[in-house]
Short mmCIF file of C-alpha atoms in Angstrom, two decimals:
data_model
loop_
_atom_site.label_atom_id
_atom_site.label_comp_id
_atom_site.label_asym_id
_atom_site.label_seq_id
_atom_site.Cartn_x
_atom_site.Cartn_y
_atom_site.Cartn_z
CA MET A 1 -87.17 76.79 -182.96
CA LYS A 2 -89.93 76.80 -185.68
CA LYS A 3 -92.31 76.13 -183.23
CA ILE A 4 -91.50 78.48 -180.87
CA LEU A 5 -91.75 80.53 -183.17
CA THR A 6 -94.19 79.99 -184.88
CA LEU A 7 -96.46 79.68 -181.47
CA ILE A 8 -95.58 83.03 -180.76
CA CYS A 9 -97.19 84.49 -183.80
CA CYS A 10 -100.39 83.42 -183.30
CA THR A 11 -100.05 83.93 -179.61
CA ILE A 12 -99.86 87.76 -181.63
CA VAL A 13 -102.17 86.99 -184.59
CA LEU A 14 -104.84 85.53 -181.96
CA ALA A 15 -104.28 88.83 -179.55
CA ALA A 16 -104.71 90.87 -182.57
CA THR A 17 -108.20 90.04 -183.83
CA SER A 18 -109.33 89.57 -180.33
CA CYS A 19 -109.36 93.07 -179.38
CA LYS A 20 -112.72 94.41 -179.10
CA LYS A 21 -113.65 97.50 -180.91
CA GLU A 22 -116.08 100.66 -179.04
CA TYR A 23 -117.24 103.44 -181.29
CA VAL A 24 -119.46 106.25 -178.85
CA THR A 25 -122.48 107.19 -180.74
CA THR A 26 -122.48 110.68 -181.15
CA SER A 27 -125.59 112.71 -182.35
CA PRO A 28 -124.39 114.71 -185.58
CA SER A 29 -122.91 117.99 -186.28
CA ALA A 30 -124.72 120.89 -186.17
CA THR A 31 -124.21 123.67 -188.03
CA THR A 32 -125.93 127.22 -187.97
CA ILE A 33 -125.40 130.51 -189.91
CA PHE A 34 -125.19 134.21 -189.78
CA ASP A 35 -125.63 136.40 -192.77
CA THR A 36 -123.99 139.56 -190.93
CA THR A 37 -122.34 140.24 -188.14
CA PRO A 38 -123.52 143.18 -186.08
CA ASN A 39 -121.14 146.28 -185.69
CA PHE A 40 -117.80 145.81 -184.57
CA VAL A 41 -116.85 148.67 -182.54
CA LEU A 42 -113.08 149.79 -181.37
CA ASP A 43 -111.87 148.04 -178.23
CA ASN A 44 -108.60 149.64 -176.86
CA SER A 45 -107.92 146.89 -175.15
CA ILE A 46 -106.78 144.61 -178.05
CA ASN A 47 -105.53 147.46 -179.74
CA GLY A 48 -108.55 146.55 -182.84
CA TYR A 49 -112.80 145.48 -183.62
CA THR A 50 -114.94 143.57 -181.35
CA THR A 51 -118.74 142.29 -182.36
CA THR A 52 -120.63 139.58 -180.12
CA LEU A 53 -122.59 137.49 -181.67
CA ASN A 54 -125.67 135.36 -179.22
CA VAL A 55 -125.36 132.26 -180.18
CA PRO A 56 -127.43 130.25 -178.01
CA GLU A 57 -127.44 127.08 -179.36
CA ILE A 58 -123.39 126.68 -178.28
CA THR A 59 -124.83 125.20 -174.56
CA ASP A 60 -122.58 123.59 -172.03
CA TYR A 61 -122.00 120.25 -173.06
CA TYR A 62 -120.24 122.16 -176.83
CA ASN A 63 -117.76 123.85 -173.62
CA ASN A 64 -117.32 121.22 -171.76
CA HIS A 65 -116.73 118.04 -174.65
CA GLY A 66 -117.65 120.24 -178.31
CA ALA A 67 -116.14 121.81 -180.32
CA VAL A 68 -116.72 125.42 -182.26
CA LEU A 69 -115.77 126.51 -185.83
CA VAL A 70 -116.31 130.31 -187.05
CA TYR A 71 -115.70 130.25 -191.07
CA LEU A 72 -116.36 134.04 -192.39
CA GLU A 73 -117.44 134.35 -196.86
CA ASP A 74 -114.94 135.83 -199.37
CA ASN A 75 -116.92 135.42 -202.14
CA GLY A 76 -119.04 131.62 -201.99
CA THR A 77 -115.28 130.90 -200.26
CA TYR A 78 -116.12 129.72 -196.86
CA GLU A 79 -112.37 131.06 -194.64
CA GLN A 80 -111.95 129.53 -190.79
CA LEU A 81 -110.93 131.50 -188.34
CA PRO A 82 -108.23 132.41 -187.04
CA ASP A 83 -107.41 133.81 -190.87
CA VAL A 84 -106.18 137.01 -191.81
CA TYR A 85 -108.04 138.50 -194.17
CA GLY A 86 -107.61 141.94 -196.45
CA GLY A 87 -104.52 142.55 -194.45
CA ILE A 88 -107.84 142.23 -191.18
CA SER A 89 -106.66 139.42 -189.06
CA TYR A 90 -109.13 138.09 -187.40
CA ARG A 91 -109.89 135.08 -184.59
CA PHE A 92 -113.02 134.02 -181.58
CA VAL A 93 -113.48 133.40 -178.41
CA TYR A 94 -116.81 132.00 -176.77
CA GLN A 95 -118.65 130.77 -173.78
CA THR A 96 -121.82 129.24 -173.24
CA GLY A 97 -124.71 130.94 -175.91
CA LYS A 98 -121.68 133.82 -177.00
CA LEU A 99 -119.38 133.88 -179.56
CA TYR A 100 -116.51 137.06 -179.90
CA ILE A 101 -114.90 138.25 -182.49
CA ASP A 102 -112.27 140.13 -183.18
CA ALA A 103 -109.88 142.32 -185.67
CA GLN A 104 -107.04 144.12 -185.70
CA ASN A 105 -104.31 145.04 -188.32
CA SER A 106 -102.06 142.27 -189.10
CA ASP A 107 -99.30 144.11 -187.47
CA GLY A 108 -100.99 144.58 -184.31
CA SER A 109 -102.67 148.24 -184.50
CA VAL A 110 -106.10 149.77 -184.78
CA PRO A 111 -107.64 149.17 -188.00
CA THR A 112 -108.89 152.99 -189.73
CA GLY A 113 -110.81 153.94 -192.28
CA ASN A 114 -112.00 151.13 -195.23
CA GLY A 115 -110.34 148.68 -192.30
CA ILE A 116 -112.43 149.15 -189.96
CA PRO A 117 -114.76 145.21 -190.53
CA GLY A 118 -117.67 145.59 -191.81
CA PRO A 119 -121.11 143.34 -192.98
CA LEU A 120 -119.42 139.46 -192.27
CA LYS A 121 -121.27 136.87 -193.33
CA VAL A 122 -119.73 134.08 -190.75
CA LYS A 123 -120.41 130.15 -190.96
CA ILE A 124 -120.64 128.70 -187.01
CA VAL A 125 -120.29 124.78 -187.48
CA LEU A 126 -120.77 122.94 -184.00
CA VAL A 127 -119.25 119.66 -183.48
CA PRO A 128 -120.22 117.24 -181.01
#
């Protein structure tokens, strides 16, 4: 019985150590920082405000295989979207060459007065 257990253990150890590891090498991620966004405009279809950024770095590759991460800057600290900041809920969507940022009150109503988003510092990280 000991010989059978020893043989089974050796087979398992041999099988585990003979696995071939494969690594996929990709290019390093790219980061783009925009100092301010264009003005937000009212969009009644989302009950909030929206802005469009032209980001030619978002290619079909990132659309199909990579990832796009978006951050808003607040006093030197970046917060990843989606996020609620100052009672305003921010989200983003993207397509090849474009990034859309939407803002609405966290309760779903249209921001008014001081709730209208002003210029924001945006950081876009493209991950291959």
